[in-house]
mmCIF file of C-alpha atoms in Angstrom:
data_model
loop_
_atom_site.group_PDB
_atom_site.id
_atom_site.type_symbol
_atom_site.label_atom_id
_atom_site.label_comp_id
_atom_site.label_asym_id
_atom_site.label_seq_id
_atom_site.Cartn_x
_atom_site.Cartn_y
_atom_site.Cartn_z
ATOM 1 C CA MET A 1 144.094 -63.999 59.190
ATOM 2 C CA LYS A 2 144.845 -66.569 56.495
ATOM 3 C CA TYR A 3 147.615 -69.136 56.525
ATOM 4 C CA SER A 4 150.376 -68.514 54.008
ATOM 5 C CA GLY A 5 151.418 -72.161 53.647
ATOM 6 C CA TRP A 6 149.675 -75.307 52.441
ATOM 7 C CA PRO A 7 147.089 -77.529 54.092
ATOM 8 C CA GLU A 8 148.032 -81.074 55.048
ATOM 9 C CA PRO A 9 146.646 -84.258 53.424
ATOM 10 C CA GLY A 10 143.712 -85.454 55.504
ATOM 11 C CA GLU A 11 142.961 -81.943 56.780
ATOM 12 C CA LEU A 12 139.413 -80.620 56.640
ATOM 13 C CA VAL A 13 139.255 -77.212 54.984
ATOM 14 C CA VAL A 14 136.545 -74.630 54.408
ATOM 15 C CA GLY A 15 136.127 -73.046 50.998
ATOM 16 C CA ASP A 16 133.764 -71.369 48.576
ATOM 17 C CA VAL A 17 132.748 -72.991 45.317
ATOM 18 C CA ASP A 18 134.310 -70.716 42.729
ATOM 19 C CA GLU A 19 133.677 -72.576 39.490
ATOM 20 C CA ILE A 20 131.731 -75.660 38.416
ATOM 21 C CA ALA A 21 132.870 -77.715 35.436
ATOM 22 C CA ASP A 22 131.683 -80.995 33.940
ATOM 23 C CA PHE A 23 134.635 -82.798 35.505
ATOM 24 C CA GLY A 24 134.459 -81.266 38.973
ATOM 25 C CA VAL A 25 134.369 -78.259 41.264
ATOM 26 C CA PHE A 26 136.985 -75.583 41.950
ATOM 27 C CA VAL A 27 137.045 -74.391 45.558
ATOM 28 C CA ASP A 28 138.743 -71.250 46.914
ATOM 29 C CA LEU A 29 140.152 -72.127 50.344
ATOM 30 C CA ASP A 30 139.038 -69.496 52.846
ATOM 31 C CA GLU A 31 141.731 -70.292 55.406
ATOM 32 C CA TYR A 32 144.745 -70.190 53.059
ATOM 33 C CA GLU A 33 146.168 -67.333 51.032
ATOM 34 C CA ASP A 34 145.837 -67.739 47.267
ATOM 35 C CA LYS A 35 145.001 -71.436 47.492
ATOM 36 C CA ARG A 36 142.443 -73.137 45.273
ATOM 37 C CA GLY A 37 141.537 -76.815 45.215
ATOM 38 C CA LEU A 38 139.818 -79.135 42.772
ATOM 39 C CA CYS A 39 137.175 -81.612 43.811
ATOM 40 C CA HIS A 40 136.803 -84.148 40.999
ATOM 41 C CA ILE A 41 133.241 -85.096 40.087
ATOM 42 C CA SER A 42 133.804 -88.538 41.640
ATOM 43 C CA GLU A 43 134.571 -86.844 44.992
ATOM 44 C CA VAL A 44 131.613 -84.464 45.054
ATOM 45 C CA ALA A 45 129.010 -86.980 46.245
ATOM 46 C CA SER A 46 128.546 -90.719 46.613
ATOM 47 C CA GLY A 47 127.065 -92.648 43.712
ATOM 48 C CA TRP A 48 126.712 -91.756 40.079
ATOM 49 C CA ILE A 49 126.490 -88.028 39.343
ATOM 50 C CA LYS A 50 124.668 -86.864 36.241
ATOM 51 C CA ASN A 51 124.991 -83.146 36.892
ATOM 52 C CA VAL A 52 127.428 -81.626 39.406
ATOM 53 C CA ARG A 53 125.100 -78.662 39.852
ATOM 54 C CA ASP A 54 122.551 -80.966 41.452
ATOM 55 C CA HIS A 55 124.942 -81.240 44.414
ATOM 56 C CA VAL A 56 126.769 -77.903 44.696
ATOM 57 C CA ARG A 57 126.269 -74.356 43.527
ATOM 58 C CA GLU A 58 128.659 -71.491 42.828
ATOM 59 C CA GLY A 59 129.294 -69.375 45.920
ATOM 60 C CA GLN A 60 128.359 -72.210 48.277
ATOM 61 C CA THR A 61 130.555 -72.676 51.346
ATOM 62 C CA VAL A 62 131.684 -76.288 51.624
ATOM 63 C CA VAL A 63 133.887 -78.408 53.866
ATOM 64 C CA ALA A 64 136.286 -80.687 51.998
ATOM 65 C CA LYS A 65 138.964 -83.183 52.891
ATOM 66 C CA VAL A 66 142.427 -82.657 51.425
ATOM 67 C CA LEU A 67 143.400 -85.770 49.472
ATOM 68 C CA GLU A 68 146.696 -84.911 47.805
ATOM 69 C CA ILE A 69 148.905 -81.870 47.301
ATOM 70 C CA ASP A 70 151.337 -81.156 44.489
ATOM 71 C CA GLU A 71 153.075 -77.903 45.389
ATOM 72 C CA SER A 72 155.135 -77.846 42.190
ATOM 73 C CA ALA A 73 151.929 -77.915 40.137
ATOM 74 C CA ASN A 74 150.095 -75.677 42.632
ATOM 75 C CA GLN A 75 147.421 -78.366 42.858
ATOM 76 C CA ILE A 76 145.254 -79.430 45.790
ATOM 77 C CA ASP A 77 142.916 -82.404 45.326
ATOM 78 C CA LEU A 78 139.804 -82.329 47.508
ATOM 79 C CA SER A 79 136.900 -84.570 48.457
ATOM 80 C CA ILE A 80 133.530 -83.268 49.586
ATOM 81 C CA LYS A 81 131.887 -86.674 49.866
ATOM 82 C CA ASP A 82 134.454 -87.912 52.431
ATOM 83 C CA VAL A 83 133.223 -85.368 55.011
ATOM 84 C CA ASN A 84 130.352 -86.555 57.182
ATOM 85 C CA GLU A 85 127.707 -84.238 58.641
ATOM 86 C CA HIS A 86 129.254 -84.129 62.114
ATOM 87 C CA GLN A 87 132.649 -83.187 60.674
ATOM 88 C CA ARG A 88 131.056 -80.568 58.444
ATOM 89 C CA LYS A 89 129.211 -78.871 61.306
ATOM 90 C CA GLU A 90 132.230 -78.968 63.616
ATOM 91 C CA THR A 91 134.589 -77.601 60.960
ATOM 92 C CA ILE A 92 132.191 -74.819 59.991
ATOM 93 C CA GLN A 93 131.818 -73.831 63.653
ATOM 94 C CA ASP A 94 135.588 -73.742 64.136
ATOM 95 C CA TRP A 95 135.889 -71.635 60.976
ATOM 96 C CA LYS A 96 133.243 -69.204 62.219
ATOM 97 C CA ASN A 97 134.987 -69.003 65.581
ATOM 98 C CA ALA A 98 138.282 -68.251 63.837
ATOM 99 C CA GLN A 99 136.641 -65.418 61.904
ATOM 100 C CA LYS A 100 135.219 -63.979 65.114
ATOM 101 C CA ALA A 101 138.594 -64.203 66.830
ATOM 102 C CA ASP A 102 140.284 -62.470 63.891
ATOM 103 C CA ASN A 103 137.800 -59.612 64.242
ATOM 104 C CA TRP A 104 138.417 -59.418 67.996
ATOM 105 C CA MET A 105 142.156 -59.250 67.374
ATOM 106 C CA LEU A 106 141.628 -56.250 65.106
ATOM 107 C CA ILE A 107 139.443 -54.607 67.746
ATOM 108 C CA ALA A 108 142.109 -55.182 70.401
ATOM 109 C CA LEU A 109 145.169 -54.274 68.306
ATOM 110 C CA GLY A 110 143.594 -51.767 65.927
ATOM 111 C CA GLU A 111 142.341 -52.086 62.377
ATOM 112 C CA ASP A 112 145.676 -50.768 61.063
ATOM 113 C CA VAL A 113 147.841 -53.264 62.980
ATOM 114 C CA ASP A 114 150.734 -54.501 60.836
ATOM 115 C CA ASP A 115 151.132 -58.173 60.006
ATOM 116 C CA ASP A 116 154.233 -58.648 62.163
ATOM 117 C CA ARG A 117 152.578 -57.382 65.340
ATOM 118 C CA TYR A 118 149.382 -59.334 64.658
ATOM 119 C CA THR A 119 151.391 -62.510 64.094
ATOM 120 C CA SER A 120 153.536 -61.930 67.174
ATOM 121 C CA VAL A 121 150.545 -61.515 69.487
ATOM 122 C CA ALA A 122 148.652 -64.377 67.836
ATOM 123 C CA ASN A 123 151.608 -66.743 68.225
ATOM 124 C CA ALA A 124 152.010 -65.770 71.887
ATOM 125 C CA LEU A 125 148.343 -66.586 72.536
ATOM 126 C CA LEU A 126 148.601 -69.868 70.638
ATOM 127 C CA VAL A 127 151.452 -71.016 72.881
ATOM 128 C CA GLU A 128 148.949 -71.140 75.759
ATOM 129 C CA TYR A 129 145.677 -71.830 73.911
ATOM 130 C CA GLU A 130 144.606 -74.123 71.092
ATOM 131 C CA SER A 131 143.001 -71.252 69.190
ATOM 132 C CA LEU A 132 142.625 -67.484 69.300
ATOM 133 C CA TYR A 133 138.935 -68.005 70.006
ATOM 134 C CA ASP A 134 139.792 -70.041 73.118
ATOM 135 C CA ALA A 135 142.163 -67.294 74.275
ATOM 136 C CA PHE A 136 139.546 -64.558 73.929
ATOM 137 C CA GLU A 137 136.880 -66.700 75.585
ATOM 138 C CA ALA A 138 139.206 -67.321 78.542
ATOM 139 C CA ALA A 139 140.001 -63.601 78.733
ATOM 140 C CA ALA A 140 136.284 -62.792 78.791
ATOM 141 C CA ILE A 141 135.730 -65.282 81.611
ATOM 142 C CA SER A 142 138.794 -64.725 83.800
ATOM 143 C CA GLY A 143 140.260 -61.395 82.690
ATOM 144 C CA ASP A 144 143.959 -60.713 83.180
ATOM 145 C CA GLU A 145 144.447 -64.042 84.975
ATOM 146 C CA ALA A 146 143.763 -65.910 81.740
ATOM 147 C CA LEU A 147 146.716 -64.178 80.052
ATOM 148 C CA GLU A 148 149.257 -64.075 82.864
ATOM 149 C CA ASP A 149 151.418 -66.717 81.142
ATOM 150 C CA VAL A 150 151.095 -65.195 77.664
ATOM 151 C CA ASP A 151 154.256 -63.416 76.512
ATOM 152 C CA VAL A 152 152.761 -60.013 75.687
ATOM 153 C CA ASP A 153 153.018 -56.635 77.440
ATOM 154 C CA ASP A 154 150.482 -55.351 79.954
ATOM 155 C CA ASP A 155 148.899 -52.893 77.513
ATOM 156 C CA THR A 156 148.215 -55.724 75.079
ATOM 157 C CA VAL A 157 146.717 -57.836 77.868
ATOM 158 C CA ASP A 158 144.405 -54.963 78.813
ATOM 159 C CA ALA A 159 143.390 -54.455 75.190
ATOM 160 C CA ILE A 160 142.610 -58.142 74.686
ATOM 161 C CA VAL A 161 140.623 -58.405 77.912
ATOM 162 C CA THR A 162 138.633 -55.267 77.066
ATOM 163 C CA ALA A 163 137.875 -56.503 73.548
ATOM 164 C CA ALA A 164 136.931 -59.936 74.911
ATOM 165 C CA ARG A 165 134.593 -58.621 77.572
ATOM 166 C CA ASP A 166 132.946 -56.226 75.129
ATOM 167 C CA ASN A 167 132.407 -58.793 72.381
ATOM 168 C CA VAL A 168 132.601 -62.428 73.539
ATOM 169 C CA SER A 169 129.432 -64.149 74.689
ATOM 170 C CA VAL A 170 130.238 -66.591 77.491
ATOM 171 C CA PRO A 171 128.070 -68.497 79.981
ATOM 172 C CA TYR A 172 129.861 -66.882 82.924
ATOM 173 C CA VAL A 173 132.815 -64.715 83.930
ATOM 174 C CA ASP A 174 135.252 -64.978 86.833
ATOM 175 C CA VAL A 175 136.728 -62.013 88.694
ATOM 176 C CA THR A 176 139.099 -61.981 91.642
ATOM 177 C CA GLY A 177 140.013 -59.417 94.280
ATOM 178 C CA TYR A 178 141.662 -59.329 97.694
ATOM 179 C CA VAL A 179 140.761 -57.870 101.053
ATOM 180 C CA ASP A 180 143.081 -57.285 104.018
ATOM 181 C CA LEU A 181 141.391 -57.812 107.384
ATOM 182 C CA GLU A 182 143.131 -56.967 110.670
ATOM 183 C CA SER A 183 141.985 -56.722 114.271
ATOM 184 C CA ALA A 184 144.126 -56.187 117.375
ATOM 185 C CA ALA A 185 141.256 -56.916 119.760
ATOM 186 C CA PRO A 186 141.474 -59.909 122.138
ATOM 187 C CA ASP A 187 138.741 -61.597 120.107
ATOM 188 C CA GLY A 188 140.180 -60.384 116.804
ATOM 189 C CA VAL A 189 140.017 -63.866 115.285
ATOM 190 C CA ASP A 190 136.244 -63.838 115.772
ATOM 191 C CA ASP A 191 136.058 -60.343 114.266
ATOM 192 C CA VAL A 192 137.863 -61.547 111.140
ATOM 193 C CA ARG A 193 135.650 -64.631 110.960
ATOM 194 C CA ASP A 194 132.550 -62.411 111.117
ATOM 195 C CA ALA A 195 133.976 -60.172 108.389
ATOM 196 C CA LEU A 196 134.554 -63.178 106.147
ATOM 197 C CA ALA A 197 130.999 -64.357 106.733
ATOM 198 C CA ALA A 198 129.801 -60.887 105.769
ATOM 199 C CA ALA A 199 131.890 -61.039 102.592
ATOM 200 C CA GLU A 200 130.276 -64.363 101.713
ATOM 201 C CA GLY A 201 126.893 -62.655 101.931
ATOM 202 C CA ASN A 202 125.442 -64.626 104.829
ATOM 203 C CA GLY A 203 123.460 -66.738 102.366
ATOM 204 C CA GLU A 204 122.052 -63.761 100.445
ATOM 205 C CA ILE A 205 124.055 -63.966 97.211
ATOM 206 C CA PRO A 206 121.841 -63.529 94.103
ATOM 207 C CA ASP A 207 120.848 -66.562 92.062
ATOM 208 C CA GLY A 208 123.342 -67.372 89.329
ATOM 209 C CA VAL A 209 126.282 -65.942 91.276
ATOM 210 C CA GLU A 210 128.971 -68.018 92.992
ATOM 211 C CA LEU A 211 131.155 -66.330 95.599
ATOM 212 C CA ASP A 212 134.085 -67.906 97.396
ATOM 213 C CA VAL A 213 136.363 -66.385 100.041
ATOM 214 C CA GLY A 214 139.678 -68.075 100.769
ATOM 215 C CA TYR A 215 142.746 -67.482 102.900
ATOM 216 C CA VAL A 216 145.887 -66.311 101.103
ATOM 217 C CA GLY A 217 148.269 -65.246 103.855
ATOM 218 C CA SER A 218 147.642 -63.087 106.900
ATOM 219 C CA PRO A 219 146.029 -60.591 106.701
ATOM 220 C CA GLU A 220 145.027 -61.176 103.080
ATOM 221 C CA TYR A 221 141.962 -63.056 101.808
ATOM 222 C CA ARG A 222 140.962 -63.804 98.227
ATOM 223 C CA ILE A 223 137.424 -63.152 96.965
ATOM 224 C CA LYS A 224 136.439 -64.993 93.779
ATOM 225 C CA VAL A 225 133.149 -64.339 92.024
ATOM 226 C CA ARG A 226 131.574 -66.223 89.130
ATOM 227 C CA ALA A 227 128.590 -64.520 87.514
ATOM 228 C CA PRO A 228 126.637 -64.491 84.216
ATOM 229 C CA ASN A 229 128.333 -61.291 83.049
ATOM 230 C CA TYR A 230 131.259 -59.010 83.842
ATOM 231 C CA LYS A 231 129.178 -56.129 85.228
ATOM 232 C CA THR A 232 127.407 -58.383 87.733
ATOM 233 C CA ALA A 233 130.653 -60.105 88.727
ATOM 234 C CA GLU A 234 132.411 -56.800 89.379
ATOM 235 C CA ALA A 235 129.477 -55.453 91.366
ATOM 236 C CA GLN A 236 129.309 -58.576 93.535
ATOM 237 C CA LEU A 237 133.070 -58.529 94.116
ATOM 238 C CA GLU A 238 133.030 -54.926 95.263
ATOM 239 C CA SER A 239 129.963 -55.533 97.440
ATOM 240 C CA ALA A 240 131.586 -58.537 99.128
ATOM 241 C CA ALA A 241 134.744 -56.565 99.883
ATOM 242 C CA GLU A 242 132.708 -53.648 101.222
ATOM 243 C CA ARG A 243 130.700 -55.920 103.526
ATOM 244 C CA ALA A 244 133.925 -57.366 104.928
ATOM 245 C CA ARG A 245 135.470 -53.932 105.409
ATOM 246 C CA GLU A 246 132.414 -52.543 107.164
ATOM 247 C CA SER A 247 132.217 -55.571 109.455
ATOM 248 C CA ILE A 248 135.852 -55.448 110.578
ATOM 249 C CA GLU A 249 135.832 -51.659 111.018
ATOM 250 C CA THR A 250 132.640 -51.821 113.097
ATOM 251 C CA ALA A 251 134.516 -54.208 115.398
ATOM 252 C CA GLY A 252 137.400 -51.751 115.674
ATOM 253 C CA GLY A 253 139.693 -53.358 113.112
ATOM 254 C CA ALA A 254 140.868 -52.314 109.671
ATOM 255 C CA GLY A 255 139.996 -53.507 106.202
ATOM 256 C CA GLU A 256 141.237 -52.694 102.716
ATOM 257 C CA PHE A 257 140.196 -53.974 99.283
ATOM 258 C CA HIS A 258 142.682 -54.317 96.409
ATOM 259 C CA ARG A 259 142.475 -55.987 93.016
ATOM 260 C CA GLU A 260 146.006 -57.430 92.884
ATOM 261 C CA ARG A 261 147.734 -59.631 95.423
ATOM 262 C CA ARG A 262 150.328 -57.774 97.481
ATOM 263 C CA GLU A 263 153.832 -58.138 96.027
ATOM 264 C CA ASP A 264 155.454 -58.897 99.373
ATOM 265 C CA ASP A 265 153.035 -61.793 99.894
ATOM 266 C CA GLU A 266 154.074 -63.653 96.739
#
């Protein structure tokens, strides 16, 4: 998705060198629709420049700083030399992330999604996150929970989470589930405590997996799992719930696993 407006003075933009002239370089701005900037020869590199082509080449992707804008003349003045290496690398990475996120949006919403729907969903995500990339990364890590405050329908949430978990590389993912544990026995409190210990794995959780069991409200307990990938996290969550259920039922109680918190416990 490209912006339809104009960049701001001082903004760092990414563009492709479209044309090289004796007096400077024309740059097509990749992030803005139908926008082209001019980097005067004096702004291409520091020091005296004999030949512009010694510093840039046609088709090269560059990061430039916006110096001035004249909308009436459709003119954007740029500087390549005013961008240091750290800024260049950071801006290029953000640009690459934006391209990835745009692709993920099309996967989630469909290649034929119309502009209005794309913009509506994108704007809803950007209310809660600084970028679409951040939103998809959060969805890959935490699933539906990451989008619970985003103003989109449930089907869209599911589509975004599925696209995120199929395509986003993250260092870990979080999943959450709930287990109800009840025992009417005189020592029922001990039975529940044993079931919770079983859920926690009794110290036998695989390396790289974090598992936490917490009280929500009787008889409901929350199981949170952090793992290197979604498949492992889901498997560990289900295993923890099954261990708790088996433990409480062996003691004569009852256990039930569910993915969402009970409505009447909110």
